[in-house]
PDB file of N, CA, C and O in Angstrom:
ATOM      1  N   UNK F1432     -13.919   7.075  17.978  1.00  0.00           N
ATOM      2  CA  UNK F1432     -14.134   5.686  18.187  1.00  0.00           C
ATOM      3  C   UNK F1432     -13.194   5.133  19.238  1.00  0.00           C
ATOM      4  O   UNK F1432     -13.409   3.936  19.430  1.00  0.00           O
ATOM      5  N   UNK F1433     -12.518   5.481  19.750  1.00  0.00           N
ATOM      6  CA  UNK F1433     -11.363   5.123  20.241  1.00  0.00           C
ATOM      7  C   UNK F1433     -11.707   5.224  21.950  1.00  0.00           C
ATOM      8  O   UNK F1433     -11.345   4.586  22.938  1.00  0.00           O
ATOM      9  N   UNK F1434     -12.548   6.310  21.718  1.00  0.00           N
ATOM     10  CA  UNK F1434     -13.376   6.247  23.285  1.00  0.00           C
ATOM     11  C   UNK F1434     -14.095   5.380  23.700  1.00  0.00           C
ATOM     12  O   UNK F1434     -14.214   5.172  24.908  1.00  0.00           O
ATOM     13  N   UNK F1435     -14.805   4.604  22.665  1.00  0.00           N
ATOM     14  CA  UNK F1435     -15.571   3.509  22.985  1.00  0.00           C
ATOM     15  C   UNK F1435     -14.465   2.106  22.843  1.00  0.00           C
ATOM     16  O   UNK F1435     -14.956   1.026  23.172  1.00  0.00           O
ATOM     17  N   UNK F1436     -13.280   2.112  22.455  1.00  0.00           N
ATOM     18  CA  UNK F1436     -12.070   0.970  22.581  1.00  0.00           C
ATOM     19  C   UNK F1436     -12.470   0.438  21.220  1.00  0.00           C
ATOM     20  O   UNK F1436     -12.851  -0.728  21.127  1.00  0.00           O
ATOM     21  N   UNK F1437     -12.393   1.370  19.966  1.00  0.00           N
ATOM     22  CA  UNK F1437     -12.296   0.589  18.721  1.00  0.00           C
ATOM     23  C   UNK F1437     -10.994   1.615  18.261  1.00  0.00           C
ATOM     24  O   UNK F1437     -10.698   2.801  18.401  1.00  0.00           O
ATOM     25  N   UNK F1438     -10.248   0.047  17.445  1.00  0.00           N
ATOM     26  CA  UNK F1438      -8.977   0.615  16.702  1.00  0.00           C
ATOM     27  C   UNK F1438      -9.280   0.866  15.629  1.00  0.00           C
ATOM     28  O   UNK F1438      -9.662  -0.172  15.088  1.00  0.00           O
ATOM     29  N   UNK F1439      -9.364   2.241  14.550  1.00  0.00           N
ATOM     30  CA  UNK F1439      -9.267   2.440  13.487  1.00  0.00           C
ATOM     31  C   UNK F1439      -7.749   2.320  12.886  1.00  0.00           C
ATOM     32  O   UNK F1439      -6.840   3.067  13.250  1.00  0.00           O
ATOM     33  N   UNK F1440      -7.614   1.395  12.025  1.00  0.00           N
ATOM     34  CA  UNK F1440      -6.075   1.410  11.834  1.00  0.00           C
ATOM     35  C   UNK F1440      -6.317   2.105  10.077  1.00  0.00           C
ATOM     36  O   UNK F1440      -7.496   2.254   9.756  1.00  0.00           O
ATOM     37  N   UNK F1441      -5.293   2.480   9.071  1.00  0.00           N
ATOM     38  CA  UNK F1441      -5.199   2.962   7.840  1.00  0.00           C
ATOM     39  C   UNK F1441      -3.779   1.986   7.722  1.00  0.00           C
ATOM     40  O   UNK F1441      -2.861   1.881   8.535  1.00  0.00           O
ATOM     41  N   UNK F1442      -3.928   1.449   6.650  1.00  0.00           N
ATOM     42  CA  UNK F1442      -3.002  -0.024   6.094  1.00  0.00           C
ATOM     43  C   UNK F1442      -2.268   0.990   4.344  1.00  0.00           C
ATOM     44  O   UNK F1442      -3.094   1.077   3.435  1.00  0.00           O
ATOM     45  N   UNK F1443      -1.308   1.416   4.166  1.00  0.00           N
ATOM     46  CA  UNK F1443      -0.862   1.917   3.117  1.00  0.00           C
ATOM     47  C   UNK F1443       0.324   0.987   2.715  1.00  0.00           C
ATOM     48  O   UNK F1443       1.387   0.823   3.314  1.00  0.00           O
ATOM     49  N   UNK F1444      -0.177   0.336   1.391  1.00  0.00           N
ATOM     50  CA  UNK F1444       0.569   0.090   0.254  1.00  0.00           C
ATOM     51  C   UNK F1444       0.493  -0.198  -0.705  1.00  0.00           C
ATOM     52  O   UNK F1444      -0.648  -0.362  -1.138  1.00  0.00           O
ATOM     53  N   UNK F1445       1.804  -0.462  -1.730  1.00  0.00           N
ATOM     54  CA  UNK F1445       1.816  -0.506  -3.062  1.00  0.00           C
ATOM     55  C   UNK F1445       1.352  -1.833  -3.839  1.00  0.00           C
ATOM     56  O   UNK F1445       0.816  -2.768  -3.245  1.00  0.00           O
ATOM     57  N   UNK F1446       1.581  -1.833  -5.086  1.00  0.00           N
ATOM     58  CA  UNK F1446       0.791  -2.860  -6.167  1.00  0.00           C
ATOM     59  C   UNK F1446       1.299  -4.168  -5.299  1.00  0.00           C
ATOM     60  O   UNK F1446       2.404  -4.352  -4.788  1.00  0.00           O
ATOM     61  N   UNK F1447       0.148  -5.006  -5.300  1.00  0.00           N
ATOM     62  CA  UNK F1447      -0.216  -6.643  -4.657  1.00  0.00           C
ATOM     63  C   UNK F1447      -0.775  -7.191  -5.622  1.00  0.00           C
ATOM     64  O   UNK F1447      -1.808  -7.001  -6.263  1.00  0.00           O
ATOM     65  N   UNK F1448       0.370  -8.172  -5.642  1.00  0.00           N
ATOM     66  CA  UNK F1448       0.015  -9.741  -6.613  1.00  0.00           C
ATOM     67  C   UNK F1448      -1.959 -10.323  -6.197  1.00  0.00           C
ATOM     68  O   UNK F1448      -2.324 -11.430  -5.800  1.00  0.00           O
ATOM     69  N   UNK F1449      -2.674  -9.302  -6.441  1.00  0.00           N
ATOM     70  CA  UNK F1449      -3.919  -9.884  -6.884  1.00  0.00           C
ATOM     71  C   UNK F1449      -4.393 -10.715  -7.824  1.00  0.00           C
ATOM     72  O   UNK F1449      -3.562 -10.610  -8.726  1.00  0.00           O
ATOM     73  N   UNK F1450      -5.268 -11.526  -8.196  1.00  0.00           N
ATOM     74  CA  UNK F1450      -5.461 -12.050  -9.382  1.00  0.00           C
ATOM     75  C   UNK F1450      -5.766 -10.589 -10.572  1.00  0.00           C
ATOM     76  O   UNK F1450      -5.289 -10.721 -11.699  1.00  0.00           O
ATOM     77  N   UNK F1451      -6.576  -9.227 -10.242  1.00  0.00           N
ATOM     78  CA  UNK F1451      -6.975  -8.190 -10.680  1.00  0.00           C
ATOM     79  C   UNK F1451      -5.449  -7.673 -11.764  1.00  0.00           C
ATOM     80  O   UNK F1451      -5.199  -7.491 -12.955  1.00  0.00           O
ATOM     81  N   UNK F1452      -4.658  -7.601 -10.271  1.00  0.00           N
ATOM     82  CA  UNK F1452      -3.515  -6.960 -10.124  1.00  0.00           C
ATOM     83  C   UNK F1452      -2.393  -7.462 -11.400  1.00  0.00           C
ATOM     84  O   UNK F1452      -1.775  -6.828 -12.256  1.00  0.00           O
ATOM     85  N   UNK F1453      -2.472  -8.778 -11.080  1.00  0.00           N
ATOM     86  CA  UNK F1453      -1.427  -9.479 -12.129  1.00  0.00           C
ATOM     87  C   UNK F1453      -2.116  -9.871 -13.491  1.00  0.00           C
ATOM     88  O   UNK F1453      -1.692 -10.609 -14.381  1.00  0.00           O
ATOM     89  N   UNK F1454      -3.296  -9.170 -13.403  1.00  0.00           N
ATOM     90  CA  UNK F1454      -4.056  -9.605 -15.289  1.00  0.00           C
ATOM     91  C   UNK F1454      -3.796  -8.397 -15.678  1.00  0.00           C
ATOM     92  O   UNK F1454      -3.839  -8.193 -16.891  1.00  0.00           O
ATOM     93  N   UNK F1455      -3.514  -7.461 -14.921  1.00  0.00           N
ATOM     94  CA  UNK F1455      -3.180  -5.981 -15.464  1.00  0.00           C
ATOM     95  C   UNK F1455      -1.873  -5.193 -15.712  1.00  0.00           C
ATOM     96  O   UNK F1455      -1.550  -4.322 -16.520  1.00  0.00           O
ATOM     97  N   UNK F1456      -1.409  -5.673 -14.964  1.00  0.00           N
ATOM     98  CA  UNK F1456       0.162  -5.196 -14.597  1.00  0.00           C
ATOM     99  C   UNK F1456       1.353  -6.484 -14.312  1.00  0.00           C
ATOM    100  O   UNK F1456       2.260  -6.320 -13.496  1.00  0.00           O
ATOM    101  N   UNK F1457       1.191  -7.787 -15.127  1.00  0.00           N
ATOM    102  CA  UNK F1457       1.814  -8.742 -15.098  1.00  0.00           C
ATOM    103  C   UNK F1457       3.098  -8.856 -14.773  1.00  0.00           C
ATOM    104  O   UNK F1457       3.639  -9.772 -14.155  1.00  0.00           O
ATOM    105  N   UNK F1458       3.793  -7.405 -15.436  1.00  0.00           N
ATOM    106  CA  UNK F1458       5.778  -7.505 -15.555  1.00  0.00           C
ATOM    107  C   UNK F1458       5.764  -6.742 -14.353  1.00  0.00           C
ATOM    108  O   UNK F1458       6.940  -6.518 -14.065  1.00  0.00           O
ATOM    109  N   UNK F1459       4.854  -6.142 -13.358  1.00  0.00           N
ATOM    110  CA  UNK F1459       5.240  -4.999 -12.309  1.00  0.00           C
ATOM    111  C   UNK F1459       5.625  -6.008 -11.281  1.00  0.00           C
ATOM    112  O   UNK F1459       5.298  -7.166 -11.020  1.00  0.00           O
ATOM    113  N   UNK F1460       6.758  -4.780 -10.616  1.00  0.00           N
ATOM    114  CA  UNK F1460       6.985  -5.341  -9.055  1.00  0.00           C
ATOM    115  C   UNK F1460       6.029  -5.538  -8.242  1.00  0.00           C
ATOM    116  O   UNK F1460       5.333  -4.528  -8.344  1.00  0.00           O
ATOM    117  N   UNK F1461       5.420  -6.442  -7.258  1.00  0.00           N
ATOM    118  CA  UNK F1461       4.139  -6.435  -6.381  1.00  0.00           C
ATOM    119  C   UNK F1461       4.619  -7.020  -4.907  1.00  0.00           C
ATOM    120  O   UNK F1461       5.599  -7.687  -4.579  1.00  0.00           O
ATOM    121  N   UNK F1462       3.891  -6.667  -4.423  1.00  0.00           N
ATOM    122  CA  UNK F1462       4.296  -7.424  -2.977  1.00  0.00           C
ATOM    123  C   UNK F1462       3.451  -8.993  -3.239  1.00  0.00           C
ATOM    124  O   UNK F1462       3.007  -9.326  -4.337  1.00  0.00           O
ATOM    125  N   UNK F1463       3.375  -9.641  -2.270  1.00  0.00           N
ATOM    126  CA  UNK F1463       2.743 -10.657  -1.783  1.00  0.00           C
ATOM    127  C   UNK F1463       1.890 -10.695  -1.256  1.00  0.00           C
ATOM    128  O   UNK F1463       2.223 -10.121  -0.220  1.00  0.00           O
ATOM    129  N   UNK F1464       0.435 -11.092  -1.094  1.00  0.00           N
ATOM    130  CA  UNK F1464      -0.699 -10.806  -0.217  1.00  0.00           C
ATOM    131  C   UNK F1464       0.102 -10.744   1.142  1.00  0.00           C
ATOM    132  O   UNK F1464       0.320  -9.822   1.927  1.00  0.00           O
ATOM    133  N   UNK F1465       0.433 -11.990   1.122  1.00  0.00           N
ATOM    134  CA  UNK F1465       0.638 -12.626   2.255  1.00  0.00           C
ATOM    135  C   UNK F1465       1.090 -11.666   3.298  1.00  0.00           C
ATOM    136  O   UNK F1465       0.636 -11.721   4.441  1.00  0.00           O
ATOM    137  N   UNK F1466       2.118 -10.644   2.869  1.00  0.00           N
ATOM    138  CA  UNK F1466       2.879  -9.956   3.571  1.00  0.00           C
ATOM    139  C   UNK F1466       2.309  -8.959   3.922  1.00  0.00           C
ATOM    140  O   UNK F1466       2.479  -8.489   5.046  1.00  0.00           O
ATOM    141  N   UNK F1467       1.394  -8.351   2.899  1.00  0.00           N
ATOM    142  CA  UNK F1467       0.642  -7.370   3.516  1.00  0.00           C
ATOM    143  C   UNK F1467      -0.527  -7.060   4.251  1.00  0.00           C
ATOM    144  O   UNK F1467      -1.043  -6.038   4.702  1.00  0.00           O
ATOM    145  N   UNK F1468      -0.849  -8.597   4.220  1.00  0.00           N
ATOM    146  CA  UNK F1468      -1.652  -8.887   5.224  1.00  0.00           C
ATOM    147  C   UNK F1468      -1.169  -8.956   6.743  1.00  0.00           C
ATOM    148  O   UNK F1468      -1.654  -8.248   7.625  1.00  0.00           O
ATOM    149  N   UNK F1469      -0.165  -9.884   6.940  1.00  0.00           N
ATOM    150  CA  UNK F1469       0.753  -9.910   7.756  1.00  0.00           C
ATOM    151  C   UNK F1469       0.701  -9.145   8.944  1.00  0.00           C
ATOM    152  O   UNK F1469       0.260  -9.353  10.074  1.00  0.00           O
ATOM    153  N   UNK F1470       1.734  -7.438   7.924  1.00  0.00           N
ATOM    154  CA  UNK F1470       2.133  -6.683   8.385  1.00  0.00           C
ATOM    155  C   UNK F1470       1.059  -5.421   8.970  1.00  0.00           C
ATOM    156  O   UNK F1470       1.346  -4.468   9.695  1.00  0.00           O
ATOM    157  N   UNK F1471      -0.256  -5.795   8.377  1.00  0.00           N
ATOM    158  CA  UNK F1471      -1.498  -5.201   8.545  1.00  0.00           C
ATOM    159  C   UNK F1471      -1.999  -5.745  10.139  1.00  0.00           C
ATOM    160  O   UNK F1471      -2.468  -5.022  11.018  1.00  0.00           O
ATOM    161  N   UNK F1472      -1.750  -7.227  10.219  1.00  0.00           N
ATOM    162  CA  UNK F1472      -1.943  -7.826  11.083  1.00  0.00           C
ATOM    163  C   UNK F1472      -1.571  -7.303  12.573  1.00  0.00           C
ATOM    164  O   UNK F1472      -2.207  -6.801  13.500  1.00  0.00           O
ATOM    165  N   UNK F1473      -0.257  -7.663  12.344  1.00  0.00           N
ATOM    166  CA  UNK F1473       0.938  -7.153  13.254  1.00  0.00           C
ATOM    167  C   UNK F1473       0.253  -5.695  13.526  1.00  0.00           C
ATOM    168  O   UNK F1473      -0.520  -5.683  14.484  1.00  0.00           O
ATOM    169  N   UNK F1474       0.407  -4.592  12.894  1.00  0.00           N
ATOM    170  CA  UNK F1474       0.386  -3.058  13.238  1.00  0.00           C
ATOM    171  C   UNK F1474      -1.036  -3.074  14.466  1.00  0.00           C
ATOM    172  O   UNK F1474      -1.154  -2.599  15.595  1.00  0.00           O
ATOM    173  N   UNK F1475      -1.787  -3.721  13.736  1.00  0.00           N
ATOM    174  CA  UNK F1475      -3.235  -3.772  14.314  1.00  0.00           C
ATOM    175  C   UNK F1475      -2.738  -4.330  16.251  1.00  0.00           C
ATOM    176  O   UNK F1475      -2.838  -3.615  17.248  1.00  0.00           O
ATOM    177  N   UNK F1476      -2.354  -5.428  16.203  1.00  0.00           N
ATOM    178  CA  UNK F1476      -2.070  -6.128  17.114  1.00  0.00           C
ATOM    179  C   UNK F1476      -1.143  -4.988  17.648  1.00  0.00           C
ATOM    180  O   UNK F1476      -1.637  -4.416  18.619  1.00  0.00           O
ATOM    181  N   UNK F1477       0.124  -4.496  17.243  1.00  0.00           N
ATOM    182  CA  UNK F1477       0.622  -3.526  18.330  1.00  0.00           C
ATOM    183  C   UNK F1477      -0.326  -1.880  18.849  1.00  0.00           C
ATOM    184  O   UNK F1477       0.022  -1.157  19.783  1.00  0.00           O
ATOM    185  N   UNK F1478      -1.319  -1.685  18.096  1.00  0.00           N
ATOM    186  CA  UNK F1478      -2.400  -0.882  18.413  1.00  0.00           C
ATOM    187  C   UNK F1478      -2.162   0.476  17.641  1.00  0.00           C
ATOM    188  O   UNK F1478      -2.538   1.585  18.021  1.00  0.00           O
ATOM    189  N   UNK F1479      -1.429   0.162  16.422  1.00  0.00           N
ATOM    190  CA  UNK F1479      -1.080   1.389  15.230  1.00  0.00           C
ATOM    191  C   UNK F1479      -2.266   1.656  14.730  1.00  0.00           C
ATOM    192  O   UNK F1479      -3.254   0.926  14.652  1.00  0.00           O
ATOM    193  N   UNK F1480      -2.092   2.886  14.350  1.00  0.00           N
ATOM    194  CA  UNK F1480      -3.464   3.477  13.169  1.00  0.00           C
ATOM    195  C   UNK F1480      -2.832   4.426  12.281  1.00  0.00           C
ATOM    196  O   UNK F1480      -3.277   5.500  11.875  1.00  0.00           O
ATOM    197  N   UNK F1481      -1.763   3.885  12.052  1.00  0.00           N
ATOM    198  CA  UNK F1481      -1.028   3.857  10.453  1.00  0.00           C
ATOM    199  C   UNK F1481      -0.411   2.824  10.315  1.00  0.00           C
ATOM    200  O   UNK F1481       0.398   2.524  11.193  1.00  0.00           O
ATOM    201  N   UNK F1482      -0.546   2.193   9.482  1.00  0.00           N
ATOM    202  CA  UNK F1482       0.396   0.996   9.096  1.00  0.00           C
ATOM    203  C   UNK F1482       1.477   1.137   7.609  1.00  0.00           C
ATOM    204  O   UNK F1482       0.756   0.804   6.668  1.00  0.00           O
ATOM    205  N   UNK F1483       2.463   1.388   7.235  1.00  0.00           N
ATOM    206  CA  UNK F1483       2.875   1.251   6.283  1.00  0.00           C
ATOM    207  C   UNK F1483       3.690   0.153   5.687  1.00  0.00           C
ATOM    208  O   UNK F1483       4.873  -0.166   5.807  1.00  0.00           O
ATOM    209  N   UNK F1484       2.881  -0.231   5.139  1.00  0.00           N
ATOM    210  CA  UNK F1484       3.476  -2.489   4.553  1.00  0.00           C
ATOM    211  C   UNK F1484       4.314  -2.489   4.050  1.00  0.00           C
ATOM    212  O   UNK F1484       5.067  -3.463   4.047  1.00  0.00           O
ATOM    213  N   UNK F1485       4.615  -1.092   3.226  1.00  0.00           N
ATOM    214  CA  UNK F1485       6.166  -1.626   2.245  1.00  0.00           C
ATOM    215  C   UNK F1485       6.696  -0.387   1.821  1.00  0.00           C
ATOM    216  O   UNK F1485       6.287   0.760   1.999  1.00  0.00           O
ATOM    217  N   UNK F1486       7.854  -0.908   1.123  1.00  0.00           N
ATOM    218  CA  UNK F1486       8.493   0.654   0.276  1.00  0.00           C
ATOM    219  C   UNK F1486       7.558   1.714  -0.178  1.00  0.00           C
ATOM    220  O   UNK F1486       7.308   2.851   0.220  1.00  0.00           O
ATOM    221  N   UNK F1487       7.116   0.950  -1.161  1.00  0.00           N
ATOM    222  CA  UNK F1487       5.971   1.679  -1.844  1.00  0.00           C
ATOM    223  C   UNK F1487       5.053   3.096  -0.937  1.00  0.00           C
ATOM    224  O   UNK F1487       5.065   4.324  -1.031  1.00  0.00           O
ATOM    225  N   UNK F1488       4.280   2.025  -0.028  1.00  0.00           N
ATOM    226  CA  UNK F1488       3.784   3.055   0.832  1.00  0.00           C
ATOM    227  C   UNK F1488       4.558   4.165   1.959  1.00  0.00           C
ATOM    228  O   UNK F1488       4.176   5.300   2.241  1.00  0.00           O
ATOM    229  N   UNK F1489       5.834   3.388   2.519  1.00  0.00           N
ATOM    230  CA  UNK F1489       6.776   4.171   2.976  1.00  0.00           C
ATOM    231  C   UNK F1489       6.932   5.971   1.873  1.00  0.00           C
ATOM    232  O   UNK F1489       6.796   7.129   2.268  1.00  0.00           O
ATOM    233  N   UNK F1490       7.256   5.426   0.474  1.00  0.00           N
ATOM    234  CA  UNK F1490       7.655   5.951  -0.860  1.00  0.00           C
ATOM    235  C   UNK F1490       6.746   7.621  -0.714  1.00  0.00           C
ATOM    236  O   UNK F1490       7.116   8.792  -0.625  1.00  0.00           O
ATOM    237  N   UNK F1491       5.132   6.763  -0.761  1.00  0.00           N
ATOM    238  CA  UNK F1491       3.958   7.635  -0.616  1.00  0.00           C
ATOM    239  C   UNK F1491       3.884   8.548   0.510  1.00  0.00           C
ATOM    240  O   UNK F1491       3.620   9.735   0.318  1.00  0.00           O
ATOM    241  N   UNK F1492       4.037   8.215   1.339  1.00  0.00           N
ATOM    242  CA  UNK F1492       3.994   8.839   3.152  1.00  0.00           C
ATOM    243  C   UNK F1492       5.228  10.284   2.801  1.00  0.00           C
ATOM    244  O   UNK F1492       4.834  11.443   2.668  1.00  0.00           O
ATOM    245  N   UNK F1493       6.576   9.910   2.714  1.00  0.00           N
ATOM    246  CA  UNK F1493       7.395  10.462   2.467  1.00  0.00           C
ATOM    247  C   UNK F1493       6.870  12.051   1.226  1.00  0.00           C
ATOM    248  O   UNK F1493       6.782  13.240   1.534  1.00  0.00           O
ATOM    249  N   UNK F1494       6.631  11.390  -0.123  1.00  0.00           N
ATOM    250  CA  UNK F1494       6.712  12.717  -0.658  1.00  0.00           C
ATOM    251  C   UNK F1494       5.203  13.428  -0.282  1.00  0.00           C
ATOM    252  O   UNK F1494       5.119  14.572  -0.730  1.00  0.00           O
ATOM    253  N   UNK F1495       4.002  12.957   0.458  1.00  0.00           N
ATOM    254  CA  UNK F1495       3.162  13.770   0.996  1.00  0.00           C
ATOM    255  C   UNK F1495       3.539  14.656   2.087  1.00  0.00           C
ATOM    256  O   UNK F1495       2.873  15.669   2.303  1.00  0.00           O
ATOM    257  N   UNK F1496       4.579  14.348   2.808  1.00  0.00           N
ATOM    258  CA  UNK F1496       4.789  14.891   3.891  1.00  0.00           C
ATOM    259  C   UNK F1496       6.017  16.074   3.501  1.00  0.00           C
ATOM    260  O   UNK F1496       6.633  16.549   4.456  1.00  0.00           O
ATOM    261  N   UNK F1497       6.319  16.479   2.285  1.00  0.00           N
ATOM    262  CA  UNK F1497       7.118  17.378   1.612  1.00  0.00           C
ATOM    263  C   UNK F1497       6.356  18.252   1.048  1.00  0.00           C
ATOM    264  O   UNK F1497       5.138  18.091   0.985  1.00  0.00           O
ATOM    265  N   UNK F1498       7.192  19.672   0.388  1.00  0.00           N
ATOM    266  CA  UNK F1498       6.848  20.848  -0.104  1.00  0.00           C
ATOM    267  C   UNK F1498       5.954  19.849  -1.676  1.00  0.00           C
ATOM    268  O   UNK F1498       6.193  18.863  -2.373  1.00  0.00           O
ATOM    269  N   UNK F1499       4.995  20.800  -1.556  1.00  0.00           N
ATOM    270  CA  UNK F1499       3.827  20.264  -3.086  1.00  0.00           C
ATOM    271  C   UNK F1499       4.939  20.150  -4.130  1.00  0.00           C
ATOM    272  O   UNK F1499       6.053  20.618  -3.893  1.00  0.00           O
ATOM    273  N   UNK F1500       4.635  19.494  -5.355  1.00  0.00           N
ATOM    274  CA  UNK F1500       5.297  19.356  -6.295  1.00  0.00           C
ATOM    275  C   UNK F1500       4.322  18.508  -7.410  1.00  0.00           C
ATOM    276  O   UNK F1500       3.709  17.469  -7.167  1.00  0.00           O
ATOM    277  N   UNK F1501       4.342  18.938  -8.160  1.00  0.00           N
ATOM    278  CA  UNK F1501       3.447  18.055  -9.634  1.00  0.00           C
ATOM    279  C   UNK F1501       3.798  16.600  -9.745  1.00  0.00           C
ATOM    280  O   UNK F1501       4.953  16.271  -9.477  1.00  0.00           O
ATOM    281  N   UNK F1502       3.002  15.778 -10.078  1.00  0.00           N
ATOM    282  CA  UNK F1502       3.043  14.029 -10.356  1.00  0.00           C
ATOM    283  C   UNK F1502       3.206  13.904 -11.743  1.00  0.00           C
ATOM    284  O   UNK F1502       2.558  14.615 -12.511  1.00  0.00           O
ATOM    285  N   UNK F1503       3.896  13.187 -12.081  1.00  0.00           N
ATOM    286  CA  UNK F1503       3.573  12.677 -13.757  1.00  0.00           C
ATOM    287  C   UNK F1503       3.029  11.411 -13.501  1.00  0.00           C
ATOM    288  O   UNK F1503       3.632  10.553 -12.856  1.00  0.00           O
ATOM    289  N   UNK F1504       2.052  11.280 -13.920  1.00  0.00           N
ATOM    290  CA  UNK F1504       1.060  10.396 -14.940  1.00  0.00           C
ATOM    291  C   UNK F1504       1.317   9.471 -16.052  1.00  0.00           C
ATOM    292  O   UNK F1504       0.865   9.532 -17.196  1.00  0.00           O
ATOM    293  N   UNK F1505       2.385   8.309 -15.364  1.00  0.00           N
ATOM    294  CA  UNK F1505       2.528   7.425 -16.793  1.00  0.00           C
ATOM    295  C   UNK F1505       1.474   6.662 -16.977  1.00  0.00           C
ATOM    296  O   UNK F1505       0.889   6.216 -15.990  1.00  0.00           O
ATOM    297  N   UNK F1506       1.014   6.354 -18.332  1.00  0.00           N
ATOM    298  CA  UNK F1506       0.247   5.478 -18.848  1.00  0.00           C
ATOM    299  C   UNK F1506       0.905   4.243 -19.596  1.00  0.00           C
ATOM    300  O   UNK F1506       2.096   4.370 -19.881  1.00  0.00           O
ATOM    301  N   UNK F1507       0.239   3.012 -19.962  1.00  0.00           N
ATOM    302  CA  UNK F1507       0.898   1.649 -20.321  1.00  0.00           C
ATOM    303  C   UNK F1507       0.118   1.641 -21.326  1.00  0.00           C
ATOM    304  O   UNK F1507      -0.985   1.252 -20.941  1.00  0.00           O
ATOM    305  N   UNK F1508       0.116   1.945 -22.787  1.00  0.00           N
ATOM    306  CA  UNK F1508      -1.089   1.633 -23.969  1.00  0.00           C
ATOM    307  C   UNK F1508      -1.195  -0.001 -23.858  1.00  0.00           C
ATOM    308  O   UNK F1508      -0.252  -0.788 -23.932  1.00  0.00           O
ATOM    309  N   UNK F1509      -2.613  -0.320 -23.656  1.00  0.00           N
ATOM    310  CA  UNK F1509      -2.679  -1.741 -24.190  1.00  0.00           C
ATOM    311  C   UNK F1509      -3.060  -2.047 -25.680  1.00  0.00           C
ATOM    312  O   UNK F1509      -3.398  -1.398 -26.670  1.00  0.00           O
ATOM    313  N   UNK F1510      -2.851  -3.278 -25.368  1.00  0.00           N
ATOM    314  CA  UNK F1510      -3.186  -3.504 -26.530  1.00  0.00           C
ATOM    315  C   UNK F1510      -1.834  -4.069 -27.407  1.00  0.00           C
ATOM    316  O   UNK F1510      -1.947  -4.357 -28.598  1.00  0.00           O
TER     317      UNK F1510
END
C-alpha cells in the first residue's frame, strides 16, 4: 500500500478507560482515551507504522522481541 501513498500505521496499547473497559475492570490502571488517541495521532502524522502509546504496549513489544517463555493467565472471579 505504501506504493500507492497509503500509511498503514499498527497503534499498540494497554487497558483504556472505555465505558466497556471501566464496567469490567473498574480498580485497573488505564490510560485515557484521550492520550491514546493523541499519540496515535501524532505517530500517524510523523509517518510511523508502529505506534506504541504507552508502557503497557512498550511492556508487550519488549517481551515479544525476547527468547519464548510461557504467560500466566490471571483470572478475576466475578461475582
Amino acid at each position: 500500500m505504501a506504493s500507492q501513498g497509503t500509511l498503514v500505521s499498527g497503534v499498540v496499547f494497554g487497558p483504556t478507560a472505555t465505558d466497556p473497559m471501566r464496567t469490567h475492570a473498574s480498580d485497573a490502571v488505564m490510560n485515557d482515551p484521550v492520550d491514546v488517541v493523541r499519540t496515535a495521532l501524532d505517530g500517524i502524522e510523523a509517518g510511523t507504522t508502529e505506534i506504541i502509546a504507552d508502557r503497557f504496549g512498550a511492556e508487550a513489544k519488549a517481551a515479544l522481541s525476547g527468547p519464548p517463555r510461557g504467560f500466566v493467565l490471571e483470572t478475576v472471579p466475578h461475582g
